[in-house]
PDB file of C-alpha atoms in Angstrom:
ATOM      1  CA  UNK A   1     -49.943  78.127  10.750  1.00  0.00           C
ATOM      2  CA  UNK A   2     -46.466  78.453  10.998  1.00  0.00           C
ATOM      3  CA  UNK A   3     -44.197  76.451   8.721  1.00  0.00           C
ATOM      4  CA  UNK A   4     -41.585  73.951  10.337  1.00  0.00           C
ATOM      5  CA  UNK A   5     -38.345  73.765   8.781  1.00  0.00           C
ATOM      6  CA  UNK A   6     -36.604  70.622   8.595  1.00  0.00           C
ATOM      7  CA  UNK A   7     -32.889  70.349   8.404  1.00  0.00           C
ATOM      8  CA  UNK A   8     -31.522  69.558   4.989  1.00  0.00           C
ATOM      9  CA  UNK A   9     -30.485  65.734   4.503  1.00  0.00           C
ATOM     10  CA  UNK A  10     -27.101  65.228   3.786  1.00  0.00           C
ATOM     11  CA  UNK A  11     -26.079  63.669   0.483  1.00  0.00           C
ATOM     12  CA  UNK A  12     -24.863  60.236   1.107  1.00  0.00           C
ATOM     13  CA  UNK A  13     -22.017  59.535  -0.820  1.00  0.00           C
ATOM     14  CA  UNK A  14     -21.006  56.241  -2.571  1.00  0.00           C
ATOM     15  CA  UNK A  15     -18.086  54.435  -0.875  1.00  0.00           C
ATOM     16  CA  UNK A  16     -14.844  55.208  -2.615  1.00  0.00           C
ATOM     17  CA  UNK A  17     -13.553  52.479  -4.889  1.00  0.00           C
ATOM     18  CA  UNK A  18     -10.097  52.824  -6.197  1.00  0.00           C
ATOM     19  CA  UNK A  19      -9.584  52.540  -9.933  1.00  0.00           C
ATOM     20  CA  UNK A  20      -6.849  50.479 -11.179  1.00  0.00           C
ATOM     21  CA  UNK A  21      -5.598  50.827 -14.751  1.00  0.00           C
ATOM     22  CA  UNK A  22      -5.532  47.816 -17.141  1.00  0.00           C
ATOM     23  CA  UNK A  23      -2.225  45.999 -16.975  1.00  0.00           C
ATOM     24  CA  UNK A  24      -1.331  47.239 -13.495  1.00  0.00           C
ATOM     25  CA  UNK A  25      -1.584  45.603 -10.132  1.00  0.00           C
ATOM     26  CA  UNK A  26      -1.715  47.378  -6.923  1.00  0.00           C
ATOM     27  CA  UNK A  27       1.032  46.727  -4.268  1.00  0.00           C
ATOM     28  CA  UNK A  28      -0.266  44.095  -1.672  1.00  0.00           C
ATOM     29  CA  UNK A  29      -3.323  42.728  -4.027  1.00  0.00           C
ATOM     30  CA  UNK A  30      -3.339  39.253  -6.022  1.00  0.00           C
ATOM     31  CA  UNK A  31      -5.049  39.240  -9.151  1.00  0.00           C
ATOM     32  CA  UNK A  32      -8.097  37.010  -9.006  1.00  0.00           C
ATOM     33  CA  UNK A  33      -6.924  34.937 -11.984  1.00  0.00           C
ATOM     34  CA  UNK A  34      -3.523  34.428 -10.511  1.00  0.00           C
ATOM     35  CA  UNK A  35      -5.260  33.390  -7.121  1.00  0.00           C
ATOM     36  CA  UNK A  36      -7.469  30.772  -8.751  1.00  0.00           C
ATOM     37  CA  UNK A  37      -4.440  29.348 -10.822  1.00  0.00           C
ATOM     38  CA  UNK A  38      -2.323  28.971  -7.860  1.00  0.00           C
ATOM     39  CA  UNK A  39      -5.148  27.154  -5.782  1.00  0.00           C
ATOM     40  CA  UNK A  40      -5.715  24.780  -8.641  1.00  0.00           C
ATOM     41  CA  UNK A  41      -2.055  24.023  -8.975  1.00  0.00           C
ATOM     42  CA  UNK A  42      -1.739  23.686  -5.320  1.00  0.00           C
ATOM     43  CA  UNK A  43      -4.612  21.070  -5.306  1.00  0.00           C
ATOM     44  CA  UNK A  44      -3.202  19.221  -8.278  1.00  0.00           C
ATOM     45  CA  UNK A  45       0.384  19.104  -7.457  1.00  0.00           C
ATOM     46  CA  UNK A  46       2.173  17.676  -4.231  1.00  0.00           C
ATOM     47  CA  UNK A  47       3.935  20.295  -2.335  1.00  0.00           C
ATOM     48  CA  UNK A  48       7.873  19.581  -1.929  1.00  0.00           C
ATOM     49  CA  UNK A  49       8.722  16.661   0.149  1.00  0.00           C
ATOM     50  CA  UNK A  50       4.781  15.592   0.569  1.00  0.00           C
ATOM     51  CA  UNK A  51       5.654  12.096  -0.905  1.00  0.00           C
ATOM     52  CA  UNK A  52       7.828  11.293   2.188  1.00  0.00           C
ATOM     53  CA  UNK A  53       5.291  12.430   4.770  1.00  0.00           C
ATOM     54  CA  UNK A  54       4.347   9.545   6.772  1.00  0.00           C
ATOM     55  CA  UNK A  55       6.956   7.105   5.521  1.00  0.00           C
ATOM     56  CA  UNK A  56      10.173   5.784   6.976  1.00  0.00           C
ATOM     57  CA  UNK A  57      12.961   3.486   5.779  1.00  0.00           C
ATOM     58  CA  UNK A  58      12.131  -0.195   6.141  1.00  0.00           C
ATOM     59  CA  UNK A  59      15.617  -0.723   7.794  1.00  0.00           C
ATOM     60  CA  UNK A  60      17.136   0.937  10.620  1.00  0.00           C
ATOM     61  CA  UNK A  61      19.679   2.647  10.629  1.00  0.00           C
ATOM     62  CA  UNK A  62      19.199   4.002   7.194  1.00  0.00           C
ATOM     63  CA  UNK A  63      20.498   1.535   4.682  1.00  0.00           C
ATOM     64  CA  UNK A  64      22.836   2.113   1.650  1.00  0.00           C
ATOM     65  CA  UNK A  65      20.934   1.300  -1.752  1.00  0.00           C
ATOM     66  CA  UNK A  66      22.985  -1.399  -3.375  1.00  0.00           C
ATOM     67  CA  UNK A  67      20.622  -1.865  -6.238  1.00  0.00           C
ATOM     68  CA  UNK A  68      18.812   0.810  -7.977  1.00  0.00           C
ATOM     69  CA  UNK A  69      15.278   1.208  -9.490  1.00  0.00           C
ATOM     70  CA  UNK A  70      15.346   0.275 -13.079  1.00  0.00           C
ATOM     71  CA  UNK A  71      11.715   0.558 -14.746  1.00  0.00           C
ATOM     72  CA  UNK A  72      11.203  -1.628 -17.606  1.00  0.00           C
ATOM     73  CA  UNK A  73      10.606  -0.098 -21.182  1.00  0.00           C
ATOM     74  CA  UNK A  74       7.199  -2.191 -21.304  1.00  0.00           C
ATOM     75  CA  UNK A  75       5.122  -3.734 -18.250  1.00  0.00           C
ATOM     76  CA  UNK A  76       6.120  -7.202 -19.272  1.00  0.00           C
ATOM     77  CA  UNK A  77       9.964  -6.203 -20.098  1.00  0.00           C
ATOM     78  CA  UNK A  78      12.886  -6.946 -17.995  1.00  0.00           C
ATOM     79  CA  UNK A  79      13.752  -4.511 -15.254  1.00  0.00           C
ATOM     80  CA  UNK A  80      14.357  -3.924 -11.532  1.00  0.00           C
ATOM     81  CA  UNK A  81      11.000  -3.043 -10.062  1.00  0.00           C
ATOM     82  CA  UNK A  82      12.360  -1.792  -6.794  1.00  0.00           C
ATOM     83  CA  UNK A  83      15.389  -1.044  -4.843  1.00  0.00           C
ATOM     84  CA  UNK A  84      17.902  -3.205  -3.026  1.00  0.00           C
ATOM     85  CA  UNK A  85      18.781  -2.272   0.502  1.00  0.00           C
ATOM     86  CA  UNK A  86      21.931  -3.358   2.219  1.00  0.00           C
ATOM     87  CA  UNK A  87      21.358  -5.440   5.308  1.00  0.00           C
ATOM     88  CA  UNK A  88      22.538  -7.948   7.867  1.00  0.00           C
ATOM     89  CA  UNK A  89      21.077 -11.613   7.822  1.00  0.00           C
ATOM     90  CA  UNK A  90      18.158 -11.645  10.064  1.00  0.00           C
ATOM     91  CA  UNK A  91      17.651  -7.745  10.020  1.00  0.00           C
ATOM     92  CA  UNK A  92      14.420  -6.685  11.365  1.00  0.00           C
ATOM     93  CA  UNK A  93      12.178  -5.048   8.766  1.00  0.00           C
ATOM     94  CA  UNK A  94       9.742  -2.320   9.643  1.00  0.00           C
ATOM     95  CA  UNK A  95       6.700  -1.072   8.027  1.00  0.00           C
ATOM     96  CA  UNK A  96       7.530   2.169   6.146  1.00  0.00           C
ATOM     97  CA  UNK A  97       4.088   3.379   6.702  1.00  0.00           C
ATOM     98  CA  UNK A  98       0.554   2.470   8.284  1.00  0.00           C
ATOM     99  CA  UNK A  99      -1.296  -0.130   6.526  1.00  0.00           C
ATOM    100  CA  UNK A 100      -2.613  -3.604   6.423  1.00  0.00           C
ATOM    101  CA  UNK A 101      -0.941  -6.936   5.633  1.00  0.00           C
ATOM    102  CA  UNK A 102      -2.476  -8.018   2.078  1.00  0.00           C
ATOM    103  CA  UNK A 103      -0.048 -11.087   1.581  1.00  0.00           C
ATOM    104  CA  UNK A 104       2.401 -13.303   3.396  1.00  0.00           C
ATOM    105  CA  UNK A 105       3.836 -16.182   1.611  1.00  0.00           C
ATOM    106  CA  UNK A 106       6.131 -17.530  -1.180  1.00  0.00           C
ATOM    107  CA  UNK A 107       6.461 -16.175  -4.786  1.00  0.00           C
ATOM    108  CA  UNK A 108       8.318 -18.668  -6.548  1.00  0.00           C
ATOM    109  CA  UNK A 109      11.285 -19.304  -4.325  1.00  0.00           C
ATOM    110  CA  UNK A 110      11.300 -16.265  -2.187  1.00  0.00           C
ATOM    111  CA  UNK A 111       9.149 -15.454   1.023  1.00  0.00           C
ATOM    112  CA  UNK A 112       7.294 -12.278   0.317  1.00  0.00           C
ATOM    113  CA  UNK A 113       5.480  -9.749   2.427  1.00  0.00           C
ATOM    114  CA  UNK A 114       3.101  -7.066   1.097  1.00  0.00           C
ATOM    115  CA  UNK A 115       1.512  -4.282   2.955  1.00  0.00           C
ATOM    116  CA  UNK A 116      -1.439  -2.070   1.650  1.00  0.00           C
ATOM    117  CA  UNK A 117      -1.127   1.366   2.629  1.00  0.00           C
ATOM    118  CA  UNK A 118      -4.421   2.614   1.373  1.00  0.00           C
ATOM    119  CA  UNK A 119      -4.756   5.105  -1.758  1.00  0.00           C
ATOM    120  CA  UNK A 120      -3.860   2.332  -4.215  1.00  0.00           C
ATOM    121  CA  UNK A 121      -0.272   2.078  -2.538  1.00  0.00           C
ATOM    122  CA  UNK A 122       1.189  -1.279  -1.697  1.00  0.00           C
ATOM    123  CA  UNK A 123       4.759  -2.205  -0.793  1.00  0.00           C
ATOM    124  CA  UNK A 124       6.256  -5.563  -0.935  1.00  0.00           C
ATOM    125  CA  UNK A 125       9.509  -7.046   0.706  1.00  0.00           C
ATOM    126  CA  UNK A 126      11.608 -10.164  -0.017  1.00  0.00           C
ATOM    127  CA  UNK A 127      12.954 -12.256   1.375  1.00  0.00           C
ATOM    128  CA  UNK A 128      11.216 -11.621   4.272  1.00  0.00           C
ATOM    129  CA  UNK A 129       9.727 -14.252   7.121  1.00  0.00           C
ATOM    130  CA  UNK A 130       6.878 -12.944   9.167  1.00  0.00           C
ATOM    131  CA  UNK A 131       4.335 -14.212  11.883  1.00  0.00           C
ATOM    132  CA  UNK A 132       1.587 -11.837  10.507  1.00  0.00           C
ATOM    133  CA  UNK A 133      -1.199 -12.913   8.554  1.00  0.00           C
ATOM    134  CA  UNK A 134      -3.537 -11.097   5.840  1.00  0.00           C
ATOM    135  CA  UNK A 135      -5.722  -8.538   7.282  1.00  0.00           C
ATOM    136  CA  UNK A 136      -3.390  -7.585  10.301  1.00  0.00           C
ATOM    137  CA  UNK A 137      -2.970  -3.822  10.812  1.00  0.00           C
ATOM    138  CA  UNK A 138       0.388  -2.430  11.068  1.00  0.00           C
ATOM    139  CA  UNK A 139       1.926   1.045  12.324  1.00  0.00           C
ATOM    140  CA  UNK A 140       4.660   3.019  10.971  1.00  0.00           C
ATOM    141  CA  UNK A 141       7.967   1.739  12.349  1.00  0.00           C
ATOM    142  CA  UNK A 142       6.553  -1.594  13.620  1.00  0.00           C
ATOM    143  CA  UNK A 143       8.548  -4.703  12.900  1.00  0.00           C
ATOM    144  CA  UNK A 144       6.847  -6.806  10.490  1.00  0.00           C
ATOM    145  CA  UNK A 145       9.401  -9.567   9.805  1.00  0.00           C
ATOM    146  CA  UNK A 146      12.949 -10.558   9.463  1.00  0.00           C
ATOM    147  CA  UNK A 147      15.166 -10.591   6.501  1.00  0.00           C
ATOM    148  CA  UNK A 148      15.798 -14.497   5.913  1.00  0.00           C
ATOM    149  CA  UNK A 149      15.905 -16.417   2.747  1.00  0.00           C
ATOM    150  CA  UNK A 150      17.275 -16.351  -0.811  1.00  0.00           C
ATOM    151  CA  UNK A 151      17.769 -12.947  -2.351  1.00  0.00           C
ATOM    152  CA  UNK A 152      19.329 -11.874  -5.641  1.00  0.00           C
ATOM    153  CA  UNK A 153      22.239  -9.796  -4.463  1.00  0.00           C
ATOM    154  CA  UNK A 154      24.866 -12.549  -4.818  1.00  0.00           C
ATOM    155  CA  UNK A 155      27.340 -12.581  -1.942  1.00  0.00           C
ATOM    156  CA  UNK A 156      25.911  -9.756   0.179  1.00  0.00           C
ATOM    157  CA  UNK A 157      22.544  -9.843   1.980  1.00  0.00           C
ATOM    158  CA  UNK A 158      20.150  -7.392   0.669  1.00  0.00           C
ATOM    159  CA  UNK A 159      16.247  -6.305   1.163  1.00  0.00           C
ATOM    160  CA  UNK A 160      14.351  -5.806  -1.991  1.00  0.00           C
ATOM    161  CA  UNK A 161      11.821  -3.080  -1.593  1.00  0.00           C
ATOM    162  CA  UNK A 162       9.255  -2.420  -4.187  1.00  0.00           C
ATOM    163  CA  UNK A 163       6.317  -0.060  -4.413  1.00  0.00           C
ATOM    164  CA  UNK A 164       3.169  -0.258  -6.414  1.00  0.00           C
ATOM    165  CA  UNK A 165       0.697   2.697  -7.035  1.00  0.00           C
ATOM    166  CA  UNK A 166      -2.472   1.605  -8.655  1.00  0.00           C
ATOM    167  CA  UNK A 167      -0.775  -1.311  -9.964  1.00  0.00           C
ATOM    168  CA  UNK A 168       2.097   0.292 -11.490  1.00  0.00           C
ATOM    169  CA  UNK A 169       5.560   0.076 -10.059  1.00  0.00           C
ATOM    170  CA  UNK A 170       7.234   3.262  -8.742  1.00  0.00           C
ATOM    171  CA  UNK A 171      10.596   4.203  -7.266  1.00  0.00           C
ATOM    172  CA  UNK A 172      10.215   3.475  -3.439  1.00  0.00           C
ATOM    173  CA  UNK A 173      12.984   6.076  -2.689  1.00  0.00           C
ATOM    174  CA  UNK A 174      10.432   8.641  -3.581  1.00  0.00           C
ATOM    175  CA  UNK A 175       8.451   7.936  -0.503  1.00  0.00           C
ATOM    176  CA  UNK A 176      11.602   8.574   1.838  1.00  0.00           C
ATOM    177  CA  UNK A 177      12.706  11.632   0.171  1.00  0.00           C
ATOM    178  CA  UNK A 178      15.702  10.133  -0.947  1.00  0.00           C
ATOM    179  CA  UNK A 179      15.382  10.872  -4.925  1.00  0.00           C
ATOM    180  CA  UNK A 180      18.491  12.547  -5.853  1.00  0.00           C
ATOM    181  CA  UNK A 181      18.000  15.809  -8.058  1.00  0.00           C
ATOM    182  CA  UNK A 182      18.761  15.585 -11.679  1.00  0.00           C
ATOM    183  CA  UNK A 183      22.150  16.873 -12.690  1.00  0.00           C
ATOM    184  CA  UNK A 184      22.712  18.403 -16.236  1.00  0.00           C
ATOM    185  CA  UNK A 185      25.895  17.274 -17.704  1.00  0.00           C
ATOM    186  CA  UNK A 186      28.010  19.527 -20.208  1.00  0.00           C
ATOM    187  CA  UNK A 187      27.480  18.300 -23.766  1.00  0.00           C
ATOM    188  CA  UNK A 188      30.699  17.405 -25.389  1.00  0.00           C
ATOM    189  CA  UNK A 189      32.079  19.427 -28.174  1.00  0.00           C
ATOM    190  CA  UNK A 190      32.136  16.573 -30.497  1.00  0.00           C
ATOM    191  CA  UNK A 191      28.417  15.828 -29.886  1.00  0.00           C
ATOM    192  CA  UNK A 192      27.307  19.567 -29.837  1.00  0.00           C
ATOM    193  CA  UNK A 193      29.234  19.739 -33.298  1.00  0.00           C
ATOM    194  CA  UNK A 194      27.496  16.718 -34.636  1.00  0.00           C
ATOM    195  CA  UNK A 195      24.049  18.171 -33.817  1.00  0.00           C
ATOM    196  CA  UNK A 196      24.538  21.435 -35.655  1.00  0.00           C
ATOM    197  CA  UNK A 197      22.658  21.890 -38.777  1.00  0.00           C
ATOM    198  CA  UNK A 198      25.109  21.848 -42.205  1.00  0.00           C
ATOM    199  CA  UNK A 199      25.399  25.114 -43.756  1.00  0.00           C
ATOM    200  CA  UNK A 200      24.338  25.071 -47.329  1.00  0.00           C
TER     201      UNK A 200
END
């Protein structure tokens, strides 16, 4: 009986996996550790300008800030828990972001309107008269009241705008992207010399 010959099977080679020496990174690749770190930081930190997304100034056109936010040293201490915006009497006040009316009424001797924007963020305006009632939904840019009543700006008229996040007052200007960048000033020579250690 003749012996049949079978073709010799070809050896299968394992796929080529390039090796990378320790401490080197191939061009066009991202180390896994760096990728994970970037994803974690990206989820934890807001992107530039993200605070301003969806928010607008409560007055139109953009008003001048005539009273800066001055956080108190302690929660019960004196401070300016908001900003004062220059405005004309009876100016229309707009919702800076969509939300729900949570309070309309008087606090001591000023008419106050408070909007709940969700996520623990609330904005308050005074002195503002409004026909809205608690529970009313508002959209960004909607007129929610008029500036009328006693304010604390003296001879000029202003709108006081405060924002709370989880019950803590924060600077409202961060929500409209109006925070000025910090500027490092040169240290005077007299102060620089006073901080130098004395030579023994």
